[in-house]
Amino acid sequence: MEGVKEKLERGACVADVGCGHGASTILLAKAFPQSQFSGFDCHEPSLVRARELARESGVAERITIQRASAKEFPGTYDLVAFFDCLHDMGDPRGVALHVKSALRSGGTWMIVEPFAGDRLEDNLNPIGRIFYSASTQICVPASLSQEVGTALGAQCGETRLREVIMSGGFSRVRRATATPFNLVLEARP
């Protein structure tokens, strides 16, 4: 991603939204010791575990773990990261609007999502079948249980993700990289 690694090496302020047990937050803190990290999630038992793991990993002094939704997390950041969670959110457009307001000038939103083609037939492969199964049982019901209930699901595809991100006021969205399992998008206001 353009200039992000260099910012993190110099010292950046990072939000990890949907951090769960804090695995991604801790990995980032270990990799970039000059930066400060805030992990946000709505599930308090996961946050308790995230705090414990941050202490055990020796990075707790650079990580703050707080309960907050993706539409309400506080602060401003150089990087906001979402790891495999945007598709689970009831109001991803509202989330995009909030992320834009939380980015500092020159900031970046990194969105990591399950890899999916834009058309059903592009996903008829072993990985797509697993992702569709999980999406049907976990992701779509999770989104439908929240306000708005957009129900992107784990197989929404890059085109739909771009539409959602752009609807939140972002002017640039590009594919930073992809694997057979994940798609990494970089969004800038």
Short mmCIF file of N, CA and C in Angstrom, two decimals:
data_model
loop_
_atom_site.label_atom_id
_atom_site.label_comp_id
_atom_site.label_asym_id
_atom_site.label_seq_id
_atom_site.Cartn_x
_atom_site.Cartn_y
_atom_site.Cartn_z
N MET A 1 0.85 -1.17 0.00
CA MET A 1 0.00 0.00 0.00
C MET A 1 0.89 1.23 0.00
N GLU A 2 0.48 2.21 -0.74
CA GLU A 2 1.29 3.40 -1.00
C GLU A 2 1.67 4.17 0.28
N GLY A 3 2.95 4.12 0.65
CA GLY A 3 3.48 4.90 1.75
C GLY A 3 3.10 4.44 3.14
N VAL A 4 2.30 3.41 3.26
CA VAL A 4 1.81 2.99 4.58
C VAL A 4 2.93 2.37 5.42
N LYS A 5 3.70 1.49 4.84
CA LYS A 5 4.79 0.85 5.60
C LYS A 5 5.74 1.90 6.15
N GLU A 6 6.09 2.88 5.34
CA GLU A 6 7.01 3.92 5.78
C GLU A 6 6.42 4.72 6.95
N LYS A 7 5.13 5.04 6.87
CA LYS A 7 4.48 5.75 7.99
C LYS A 7 4.52 4.91 9.26
N LEU A 8 4.22 3.63 9.12
CA LEU A 8 4.23 2.74 10.28
C LEU A 8 5.62 2.62 10.89
N GLU A 9 6.64 2.60 10.05
CA GLU A 9 8.01 2.52 10.55
C GLU A 9 8.43 3.79 11.28
N ARG A 10 7.96 4.94 10.80
CA ARG A 10 8.28 6.22 11.46
C ARG A 10 7.48 6.41 12.75
N GLY A 11 6.27 5.90 12.77
CA GLY A 11 5.39 6.06 13.91
C GLY A 11 4.05 6.62 13.49
N ALA A 12 3.07 5.77 13.41
CA ALA A 12 1.73 6.16 12.97
C ALA A 12 0.72 5.80 14.05
N CYS A 13 -0.45 6.36 13.90
CA CYS A 13 -1.57 6.05 14.78
C CYS A 13 -2.53 5.17 13.98
N VAL A 14 -2.82 3.96 14.50
CA VAL A 14 -3.54 2.95 13.74
C VAL A 14 -4.77 2.48 14.52
N ALA A 15 -5.89 2.34 13.82
CA ALA A 15 -7.10 1.72 14.38
C ALA A 15 -7.29 0.37 13.70
N ASP A 16 -7.51 -0.66 14.50
CA ASP A 16 -7.86 -1.99 14.01
C ASP A 16 -9.30 -2.23 14.43
N VAL A 17 -10.21 -2.04 13.49
CA VAL A 17 -11.64 -2.12 13.79
C VAL A 17 -12.14 -3.54 13.55
N GLY A 18 -12.89 -4.06 14.52
CA GLY A 18 -13.31 -5.45 14.47
C GLY A 18 -12.17 -6.36 14.89
N CYS A 19 -11.42 -5.94 15.90
CA CYS A 19 -10.16 -6.60 16.28
C CYS A 19 -10.35 -7.95 16.95
N GLY A 20 -11.53 -8.26 17.46
CA GLY A 20 -11.75 -9.55 18.11
C GLY A 20 -10.78 -9.77 19.25
N HIS A 21 -10.04 -10.86 19.22
CA HIS A 21 -9.07 -11.18 20.27
C HIS A 21 -7.76 -10.42 20.12
N GLY A 22 -7.67 -9.54 19.14
CA GLY A 22 -6.50 -8.68 19.00
C GLY A 22 -5.33 -9.28 18.25
N ALA A 23 -5.52 -10.40 17.58
CA ALA A 23 -4.39 -11.04 16.88
C ALA A 23 -3.76 -10.09 15.86
N SER A 24 -4.57 -9.45 15.03
CA SER A 24 -4.01 -8.55 14.02
C SER A 24 -3.39 -7.31 14.66
N THR A 25 -4.01 -6.80 15.71
CA THR A 25 -3.48 -5.63 16.40
C THR A 25 -2.10 -5.93 16.98
N ILE A 26 -1.97 -7.08 17.61
CA ILE A 26 -0.71 -7.50 18.22
C ILE A 26 0.36 -7.72 17.16
N LEU A 27 0.01 -8.37 16.07
CA LEU A 27 0.98 -8.58 14.99
C LEU A 27 1.50 -7.26 14.44
N LEU A 28 0.60 -6.32 14.24
CA LEU A 28 1.01 -4.99 13.75
C LEU A 28 1.91 -4.30 14.77
N ALA A 29 1.54 -4.36 16.04
CA ALA A 29 2.35 -3.70 17.08
C ALA A 29 3.75 -4.30 17.16
N LYS A 30 3.86 -5.61 17.01
CA LYS A 30 5.17 -6.25 17.02
C LYS A 30 6.00 -5.85 15.80
N ALA A 31 5.36 -5.72 14.66
CA ALA A 31 6.07 -5.41 13.42
C ALA A 31 6.49 -3.94 13.33
N PHE A 32 5.74 -3.06 14.00
CA PHE A 32 5.99 -1.62 13.89
C PHE A 32 6.08 -0.99 15.27
N PRO A 33 7.23 -1.12 15.95
CA PRO A 33 7.36 -0.67 17.33
C PRO A 33 7.30 0.85 17.53
N GLN A 34 7.38 1.64 16.48
CA GLN A 34 7.28 3.09 16.62
C GLN A 34 5.84 3.59 16.59
N SER A 35 4.91 2.72 16.25
CA SER A 35 3.51 3.13 16.07
C SER A 35 2.65 2.79 17.28
N GLN A 36 1.50 3.46 17.35
CA GLN A 36 0.51 3.25 18.42
C GLN A 36 -0.74 2.64 17.79
N PHE A 37 -1.39 1.73 18.53
CA PHE A 37 -2.51 0.98 17.99
C PHE A 37 -3.73 1.03 18.91
N SER A 38 -4.90 1.13 18.29
CA SER A 38 -6.17 1.06 19.01
C SER A 38 -7.00 -0.04 18.38
N GLY A 39 -7.39 -1.00 19.19
CA GLY A 39 -8.26 -2.08 18.72
C GLY A 39 -9.68 -1.82 19.18
N PHE A 40 -10.62 -1.99 18.27
CA PHE A 40 -12.04 -1.76 18.59
C PHE A 40 -12.87 -2.97 18.19
N ASP A 41 -13.83 -3.30 19.04
CA ASP A 41 -14.77 -4.38 18.75
C ASP A 41 -15.98 -4.18 19.64
N CYS A 42 -17.08 -4.82 19.30
CA CYS A 42 -18.32 -4.71 20.09
C CYS A 42 -18.47 -5.84 21.11
N HIS A 43 -17.65 -6.87 21.02
CA HIS A 43 -17.81 -8.05 21.85
C HIS A 43 -16.86 -8.00 23.05
N GLU A 44 -17.40 -7.66 24.20
CA GLU A 44 -16.57 -7.45 25.39
C GLU A 44 -15.73 -8.66 25.79
N PRO A 45 -16.25 -9.90 25.77
CA PRO A 45 -15.37 -11.03 26.13
C PRO A 45 -14.15 -11.15 25.21
N SER A 46 -14.31 -10.83 23.93
CA SER A 46 -13.17 -10.84 23.02
C SER A 46 -12.16 -9.76 23.40
N LEU A 47 -12.66 -8.61 23.81
CA LEU A 47 -11.78 -7.51 24.19
C LEU A 47 -10.99 -7.83 25.45
N VAL A 48 -11.62 -8.51 26.38
CA VAL A 48 -10.91 -8.94 27.60
C VAL A 48 -9.75 -9.84 27.20
N ARG A 49 -10.01 -10.78 26.31
CA ARG A 49 -8.94 -11.68 25.85
C ARG A 49 -7.88 -10.91 25.07
N ALA A 50 -8.28 -9.94 24.26
CA ALA A 50 -7.31 -9.13 23.50
C ALA A 50 -6.36 -8.40 24.44
N ARG A 51 -6.89 -7.86 25.52
CA ARG A 51 -6.04 -7.16 26.50
C ARG A 51 -5.04 -8.12 27.14
N GLU A 52 -5.51 -9.32 27.49
CA GLU A 52 -4.63 -10.33 28.08
C GLU A 52 -3.52 -10.71 27.11
N LEU A 53 -3.88 -10.94 25.85
CA LEU A 53 -2.90 -11.35 24.85
C LEU A 53 -1.90 -10.22 24.56
N ALA A 54 -2.35 -8.98 24.58
CA ALA A 54 -1.43 -7.85 24.38
C ALA A 54 -0.40 -7.79 25.51
N ARG A 55 -0.86 -8.01 26.75
CA ARG A 55 0.08 -8.04 27.89
C ARG A 55 1.06 -9.19 27.74
N GLU A 56 0.54 -10.37 27.43
CA GLU A 56 1.40 -11.55 27.28
C GLU A 56 2.42 -11.37 26.15
N SER A 57 2.07 -10.62 25.13
CA SER A 57 2.94 -10.41 23.97
C SER A 57 3.93 -9.28 24.17
N GLY A 58 3.80 -8.54 25.26
CA GLY A 58 4.73 -7.47 25.57
C GLY A 58 4.51 -6.19 24.78
N VAL A 59 3.31 -6.00 24.24
CA VAL A 59 3.03 -4.79 23.45
C VAL A 59 1.88 -3.96 24.03
N ALA A 60 1.45 -4.30 25.23
CA ALA A 60 0.29 -3.63 25.82
C ALA A 60 0.48 -2.13 25.99
N GLU A 61 1.72 -1.67 26.15
CA GLU A 61 1.95 -0.23 26.33
C GLU A 61 1.68 0.56 25.05
N ARG A 62 1.60 -0.11 23.91
CA ARG A 62 1.34 0.59 22.64
C ARG A 62 -0.01 0.22 22.03
N ILE A 63 -0.81 -0.52 22.79
CA ILE A 63 -2.13 -0.93 22.29
C ILE A 63 -3.19 -0.52 23.29
N THR A 64 -4.22 0.12 22.79
CA THR A 64 -5.42 0.41 23.57
C THR A 64 -6.55 -0.41 22.98
N ILE A 65 -7.24 -1.16 23.82
CA ILE A 65 -8.36 -1.99 23.36
C ILE A 65 -9.63 -1.41 23.96
N GLN A 66 -10.59 -1.07 23.09
CA GLN A 66 -11.83 -0.43 23.56
C GLN A 66 -13.05 -1.05 22.90
N ARG A 67 -14.15 -0.97 23.61
CA ARG A 67 -15.42 -1.39 23.04
C ARG A 67 -16.02 -0.21 22.26
N ALA A 68 -16.25 -0.43 20.98
CA ALA A 68 -16.86 0.58 20.12
C ALA A 68 -17.29 -0.08 18.82
N SER A 69 -18.35 0.43 18.25
CA SER A 69 -18.80 -0.08 16.95
C SER A 69 -17.98 0.54 15.84
N ALA A 70 -18.08 -0.04 14.68
CA ALA A 70 -17.34 0.45 13.51
C ALA A 70 -17.86 1.81 13.04
N LYS A 71 -19.06 2.18 13.46
CA LYS A 71 -19.62 3.48 13.09
C LYS A 71 -19.40 4.53 14.17
N GLU A 72 -18.77 4.14 15.29
CA GLU A 72 -18.65 5.07 16.40
C GLU A 72 -17.27 5.08 17.07
N PHE A 73 -16.30 4.34 16.56
CA PHE A 73 -15.00 4.31 17.25
C PHE A 73 -14.42 5.72 17.28
N PRO A 74 -13.79 6.10 18.39
CA PRO A 74 -13.26 7.45 18.55
C PRO A 74 -11.86 7.62 17.97
N GLY A 75 -11.47 8.87 17.75
CA GLY A 75 -10.11 9.20 17.38
C GLY A 75 -9.92 9.47 15.90
N THR A 76 -8.69 9.89 15.58
CA THR A 76 -8.28 10.08 14.18
C THR A 76 -6.99 9.30 13.96
N TYR A 77 -6.82 8.79 12.74
CA TYR A 77 -5.77 7.81 12.48
C TYR A 77 -5.11 8.02 11.13
N ASP A 78 -3.86 7.55 11.08
CA ASP A 78 -3.12 7.51 9.81
C ASP A 78 -3.55 6.29 8.99
N LEU A 79 -3.90 5.22 9.69
CA LEU A 79 -4.34 3.98 9.05
C LEU A 79 -5.50 3.41 9.84
N VAL A 80 -6.57 3.07 9.14
CA VAL A 80 -7.67 2.33 9.74
C VAL A 80 -7.71 0.99 9.00
N ALA A 81 -7.66 -0.10 9.76
CA ALA A 81 -7.61 -1.44 9.18
C ALA A 81 -8.86 -2.23 9.57
N PHE A 82 -9.43 -2.91 8.59
CA PHE A 82 -10.54 -3.84 8.80
C PHE A 82 -10.08 -5.19 8.26
N PHE A 83 -10.00 -6.20 9.13
CA PHE A 83 -9.59 -7.53 8.71
C PHE A 83 -10.80 -8.45 8.72
N ASP A 84 -11.32 -8.76 7.54
CA ASP A 84 -12.37 -9.75 7.37
C ASP A 84 -13.62 -9.45 8.19
N CYS A 85 -14.08 -8.19 8.15
CA CYS A 85 -15.26 -7.87 8.95
C CYS A 85 -16.24 -6.91 8.27
N LEU A 86 -15.85 -6.17 7.26
CA LEU A 86 -16.77 -5.21 6.66
C LEU A 86 -18.03 -5.89 6.14
N HIS A 87 -17.88 -7.05 5.54
CA HIS A 87 -19.02 -7.76 4.97
C HIS A 87 -20.02 -8.24 6.03
N ASP A 88 -19.60 -8.30 7.28
CA ASP A 88 -20.49 -8.74 8.38
C ASP A 88 -21.33 -7.59 8.95
N MET A 89 -21.01 -6.37 8.57
CA MET A 89 -21.64 -5.21 9.20
C MET A 89 -22.99 -4.88 8.56
N GLY A 90 -23.92 -4.47 9.41
CA GLY A 90 -25.26 -4.15 8.94
C GLY A 90 -25.31 -2.93 8.05
N ASP A 91 -24.48 -1.94 8.34
CA ASP A 91 -24.49 -0.68 7.59
C ASP A 91 -23.08 -0.34 7.09
N PRO A 92 -22.56 -1.08 6.12
CA PRO A 92 -21.20 -0.81 5.66
C PRO A 92 -21.03 0.58 5.05
N ARG A 93 -22.08 1.14 4.46
CA ARG A 93 -21.98 2.50 3.93
C ARG A 93 -21.79 3.49 5.08
N GLY A 94 -22.57 3.34 6.15
CA GLY A 94 -22.41 4.19 7.33
C GLY A 94 -21.03 4.03 7.95
N VAL A 95 -20.51 2.80 7.92
CA VAL A 95 -19.16 2.54 8.42
C VAL A 95 -18.14 3.31 7.57
N ALA A 96 -18.30 3.25 6.25
CA ALA A 96 -17.37 3.95 5.35
C ALA A 96 -17.39 5.45 5.62
N LEU A 97 -18.56 6.00 5.84
CA LEU A 97 -18.66 7.44 6.17
C LEU A 97 -17.89 7.76 7.44
N HIS A 98 -18.02 6.91 8.45
CA HIS A 98 -17.33 7.15 9.72
C HIS A 98 -15.82 7.00 9.56
N VAL A 99 -15.39 5.97 8.84
CA VAL A 99 -13.95 5.78 8.64
C VAL A 99 -13.35 7.00 7.95
N LYS A 100 -14.03 7.52 6.96
CA LYS A 100 -13.52 8.71 6.26
C LYS A 100 -13.32 9.86 7.24
N SER A 101 -14.26 10.04 8.14
CA SER A 101 -14.16 11.13 9.12
C SER A 101 -13.06 10.87 10.16
N ALA A 102 -12.65 9.62 10.32
CA ALA A 102 -11.63 9.26 11.31
C ALA A 102 -10.21 9.24 10.74
N LEU A 103 -10.08 9.46 9.44
CA LEU A 103 -8.75 9.46 8.83
C LEU A 103 -8.12 10.83 8.88
N ARG A 104 -6.86 10.86 9.27
CA ARG A 104 -6.08 12.09 9.21
C ARG A 104 -5.79 12.42 7.75
N SER A 105 -5.37 13.63 7.49
CA SER A 105 -4.98 14.02 6.14
C SER A 105 -3.91 13.05 5.62
N GLY A 106 -4.11 12.51 4.44
CA GLY A 106 -3.18 11.55 3.87
C GLY A 106 -3.35 10.15 4.40
N GLY A 107 -4.41 9.92 5.19
CA GLY A 107 -4.64 8.61 5.79
C GLY A 107 -5.17 7.59 4.81
N THR A 108 -5.11 6.33 5.24
CA THR A 108 -5.49 5.20 4.40
C THR A 108 -6.43 4.27 5.16
N TRP A 109 -7.41 3.74 4.44
CA TRP A 109 -8.26 2.67 4.96
C TRP A 109 -7.86 1.38 4.25
N MET A 110 -7.43 0.38 5.02
CA MET A 110 -7.10 -0.93 4.48
C MET A 110 -8.24 -1.89 4.79
N ILE A 111 -8.80 -2.48 3.75
CA ILE A 111 -9.92 -3.40 3.91
C ILE A 111 -9.48 -4.77 3.40
N VAL A 112 -9.40 -5.74 4.30
CA VAL A 112 -9.08 -7.12 3.92
C VAL A 112 -10.38 -7.90 4.00
N GLU A 113 -10.75 -8.52 2.89
CA GLU A 113 -12.01 -9.27 2.81
C GLU A 113 -11.76 -10.63 2.17
N PRO A 114 -12.67 -11.58 2.38
CA PRO A 114 -12.55 -12.86 1.68
C PRO A 114 -12.55 -12.62 0.17
N PHE A 115 -11.68 -13.34 -0.53
CA PHE A 115 -11.62 -13.17 -1.98
C PHE A 115 -12.89 -13.73 -2.61
N ALA A 116 -13.46 -12.95 -3.52
CA ALA A 116 -14.65 -13.40 -4.26
C ALA A 116 -14.67 -12.71 -5.60
N GLY A 117 -15.10 -13.45 -6.61
CA GLY A 117 -15.36 -12.85 -7.91
C GLY A 117 -16.68 -12.10 -7.87
N ASP A 118 -16.89 -11.26 -8.85
CA ASP A 118 -18.12 -10.47 -8.90
C ASP A 118 -19.34 -11.26 -9.35
N ARG A 119 -19.10 -12.36 -10.07
CA ARG A 119 -20.21 -13.16 -10.59
C ARG A 119 -20.24 -14.52 -9.89
N LEU A 120 -21.42 -15.05 -9.70
CA LEU A 120 -21.59 -16.35 -9.06
C LEU A 120 -20.66 -17.39 -9.68
N GLU A 121 -20.65 -17.48 -11.00
CA GLU A 121 -19.85 -18.51 -11.66
C GLU A 121 -18.35 -18.36 -11.42
N ASP A 122 -17.90 -17.16 -11.05
CA ASP A 122 -16.49 -16.96 -10.73
C ASP A 122 -16.11 -17.58 -9.38
N ASN A 123 -17.11 -17.91 -8.59
CA ASN A 123 -16.87 -18.42 -7.24
C ASN A 123 -17.20 -19.91 -7.10
N LEU A 124 -17.48 -20.56 -8.20
CA LEU A 124 -17.80 -21.99 -8.14
C LEU A 124 -16.51 -22.80 -8.21
N ASN A 125 -15.81 -22.79 -7.09
CA ASN A 125 -14.56 -23.50 -6.91
C ASN A 125 -14.50 -23.93 -5.44
N PRO A 126 -13.55 -24.74 -5.04
CA PRO A 126 -13.54 -25.23 -3.65
C PRO A 126 -13.54 -24.11 -2.60
N ILE A 127 -12.76 -23.06 -2.81
CA ILE A 127 -12.71 -21.98 -1.83
C ILE A 127 -14.04 -21.22 -1.82
N GLY A 128 -14.55 -20.91 -2.99
CA GLY A 128 -15.82 -20.21 -3.09
C GLY A 128 -16.95 -20.98 -2.43
N ARG A 129 -16.96 -22.27 -2.58
CA ARG A 129 -18.00 -23.10 -1.97
C ARG A 129 -17.94 -23.00 -0.44
N ILE A 130 -16.73 -23.06 0.10
CA ILE A 130 -16.58 -22.93 1.56
C ILE A 130 -17.02 -21.55 2.02
N PHE A 131 -16.58 -20.50 1.29
CA PHE A 131 -16.94 -19.13 1.67
C PHE A 131 -18.44 -18.90 1.56
N TYR A 132 -19.10 -19.44 0.53
CA TYR A 132 -20.55 -19.30 0.41
C TYR A 132 -21.26 -19.98 1.58
N SER A 133 -20.77 -21.16 1.97
CA SER A 133 -21.38 -21.87 3.10
C SER A 133 -21.27 -21.05 4.38
N ALA A 134 -20.08 -20.54 4.65
CA ALA A 134 -19.89 -19.73 5.85
C ALA A 134 -20.71 -18.46 5.77
N SER A 135 -20.74 -17.84 4.62
CA SER A 135 -21.48 -16.60 4.45
C SER A 135 -22.97 -16.80 4.72
N THR A 136 -23.50 -17.89 4.21
CA THR A 136 -24.93 -18.18 4.39
C THR A 136 -25.28 -18.42 5.85
N GLN A 137 -24.40 -19.10 6.56
CA GLN A 137 -24.68 -19.46 7.96
C GLN A 137 -24.24 -18.41 8.98
N ILE A 138 -23.24 -17.58 8.64
CA ILE A 138 -22.66 -16.66 9.63
C ILE A 138 -22.78 -15.20 9.20
N CYS A 139 -22.20 -14.87 8.06
CA CYS A 139 -22.03 -13.47 7.66
C CYS A 139 -23.35 -12.76 7.34
N VAL A 140 -24.16 -13.37 6.50
CA VAL A 140 -25.43 -12.73 6.12
C VAL A 140 -26.36 -12.60 7.32
N PRO A 141 -26.57 -13.66 8.13
CA PRO A 141 -27.43 -13.48 9.31
C PRO A 141 -26.89 -12.43 10.28
N ALA A 142 -25.57 -12.34 10.44
CA ALA A 142 -24.99 -11.33 11.33
C ALA A 142 -25.36 -9.93 10.85
N SER A 143 -25.21 -9.69 9.57
CA SER A 143 -25.55 -8.38 9.02
C SER A 143 -27.04 -8.09 9.13
N LEU A 144 -27.86 -9.08 8.80
CA LEU A 144 -29.31 -8.88 8.85
C LEU A 144 -29.83 -8.59 10.25
N SER A 145 -29.07 -9.02 11.27
CA SER A 145 -29.50 -8.79 12.65
C SER A 145 -29.18 -7.38 13.14
N GLN A 146 -28.49 -6.58 12.32
CA GLN A 146 -28.07 -5.23 12.70
C GLN A 146 -28.91 -4.19 11.97
N GLU A 147 -28.75 -2.92 12.39
CA GLU A 147 -29.46 -1.85 11.71
C GLU A 147 -29.08 -1.84 10.23
N VAL A 148 -29.96 -1.47 9.39
CA VAL A 148 -29.88 -1.42 7.93
C VAL A 148 -29.89 -2.83 7.33
N GLY A 149 -28.99 -3.71 7.75
CA GLY A 149 -29.01 -5.10 7.27
C GLY A 149 -28.64 -5.25 5.81
N THR A 150 -27.56 -4.66 5.38
CA THR A 150 -27.14 -4.69 3.98
C THR A 150 -26.84 -6.10 3.49
N ALA A 151 -26.30 -6.94 4.33
CA ALA A 151 -26.04 -8.35 4.01
C ALA A 151 -25.12 -8.54 2.81
N LEU A 152 -23.95 -7.91 2.85
CA LEU A 152 -22.98 -8.11 1.78
C LEU A 152 -22.56 -9.57 1.69
N GLY A 153 -22.28 -10.18 2.81
CA GLY A 153 -21.82 -11.55 2.83
C GLY A 153 -20.38 -11.68 2.37
N ALA A 154 -19.80 -12.84 2.60
CA ALA A 154 -18.39 -13.08 2.31
C ALA A 154 -18.09 -13.22 0.82
N GLN A 155 -19.09 -13.23 -0.02
CA GLN A 155 -18.87 -13.42 -1.45
C GLN A 155 -19.47 -12.27 -2.26
N CYS A 156 -19.33 -11.05 -1.75
CA CYS A 156 -19.94 -9.91 -2.43
C CYS A 156 -19.14 -9.44 -3.64
N GLY A 157 -17.85 -9.72 -3.70
CA GLY A 157 -17.02 -9.35 -4.84
C GLY A 157 -16.45 -7.94 -4.74
N GLU A 158 -15.40 -7.73 -5.49
CA GLU A 158 -14.67 -6.46 -5.45
C GLU A 158 -15.51 -5.28 -5.94
N THR A 159 -16.31 -5.48 -6.97
CA THR A 159 -17.12 -4.38 -7.50
C THR A 159 -18.08 -3.86 -6.44
N ARG A 160 -18.77 -4.75 -5.75
CA ARG A 160 -19.72 -4.34 -4.71
C ARG A 160 -19.00 -3.69 -3.53
N LEU A 161 -17.84 -4.23 -3.14
CA LEU A 161 -17.07 -3.61 -2.07
C LEU A 161 -16.67 -2.18 -2.44
N ARG A 162 -16.21 -1.99 -3.67
CA ARG A 162 -15.84 -0.65 -4.14
C ARG A 162 -17.03 0.30 -4.07
N GLU A 163 -18.19 -0.16 -4.50
CA GLU A 163 -19.40 0.67 -4.47
C GLU A 163 -19.70 1.13 -3.05
N VAL A 164 -19.63 0.21 -2.11
CA VAL A 164 -19.91 0.54 -0.70
C VAL A 164 -18.89 1.55 -0.19
N ILE A 165 -17.62 1.31 -0.45
CA ILE A 165 -16.56 2.20 0.03
C ILE A 165 -16.71 3.59 -0.59
N MET A 166 -16.93 3.64 -1.88
CA MET A 166 -17.07 4.92 -2.58
C MET A 166 -18.33 5.67 -2.09
N SER A 167 -19.37 4.94 -1.73
CA SER A 167 -20.60 5.59 -1.25
C SER A 167 -20.37 6.30 0.08
N GLY A 168 -19.28 5.95 0.76
CA GLY A 168 -18.92 6.60 2.01
C GLY A 168 -18.04 7.82 1.82
N GLY A 169 -17.84 8.23 0.57
CA GLY A 169 -17.09 9.45 0.31
C GLY A 169 -15.64 9.25 -0.08
N PHE A 170 -15.22 8.03 -0.29
CA PHE A 170 -13.84 7.79 -0.72
C PHE A 170 -13.74 8.02 -2.22
N SER A 171 -12.63 8.64 -2.63
CA SER A 171 -12.47 8.95 -4.05
C SER A 171 -11.57 7.96 -4.77
N ARG A 172 -10.74 7.23 -4.02
CA ARG A 172 -9.83 6.26 -4.64
C ARG A 172 -9.91 4.94 -3.90
N VAL A 173 -10.15 3.89 -4.64
CA VAL A 173 -10.11 2.53 -4.10
C VAL A 173 -9.33 1.69 -5.10
N ARG A 174 -8.30 1.03 -4.60
CA ARG A 174 -7.54 0.16 -5.50
C ARG A 174 -7.23 -1.16 -4.82
N ARG A 175 -7.06 -2.18 -5.65
CA ARG A 175 -6.66 -3.49 -5.13
C ARG A 175 -5.17 -3.41 -4.84
N ALA A 176 -4.80 -3.57 -3.59
CA ALA A 176 -3.39 -3.56 -3.21
C ALA A 176 -2.76 -4.91 -3.51
N THR A 177 -3.49 -5.98 -3.21
CA THR A 177 -3.02 -7.33 -3.49
C THR A 177 -4.19 -8.30 -3.30
N ALA A 178 -3.95 -9.53 -3.69
CA ALA A 178 -4.96 -10.57 -3.51
C ALA A 178 -4.27 -11.92 -3.44
N THR A 179 -4.90 -12.84 -2.73
CA THR A 179 -4.49 -14.24 -2.70
C THR A 179 -5.73 -15.04 -3.05
N PRO A 180 -5.64 -16.35 -3.17
CA PRO A 180 -6.87 -17.13 -3.40
C PRO A 180 -7.88 -17.00 -2.26
N PHE A 181 -7.42 -16.53 -1.08
CA PHE A 181 -8.28 -16.45 0.09
C PHE A 181 -8.71 -15.03 0.45
N ASN A 182 -7.88 -14.04 0.14
CA ASN A 182 -8.17 -12.67 0.58
C ASN A 182 -7.94 -11.65 -0.52
N LEU A 183 -8.69 -10.58 -0.39
CA LEU A 183 -8.58 -9.41 -1.25
C LEU A 183 -8.22 -8.25 -0.32
N VAL A 184 -7.20 -7.46 -0.69
CA VAL A 184 -6.80 -6.31 0.12
C VAL A 184 -7.03 -5.06 -0.70
N LEU A 185 -7.91 -4.20 -0.20
CA LEU A 185 -8.22 -2.94 -0.87
C LEU A 185 -7.63 -1.78 -0.08
N GLU A 186 -7.18 -0.78 -0.79
CA GLU A 186 -6.66 0.46 -0.22
C GLU A 186 -7.60 1.58 -0.63
N ALA A 187 -8.15 2.28 0.36
CA ALA A 187 -9.09 3.38 0.08
C ALA A 187 -8.54 4.67 0.64
N ARG A 188 -8.71 5.73 -0.14
CA ARG A 188 -8.28 7.07 0.28
C ARG A 188 -9.39 8.06 -0.04
N PRO A 189 -9.54 9.06 0.86
CA PRO A 189 -10.57 10.09 0.61
C PRO A 189 -10.32 10.89 -0.65
#
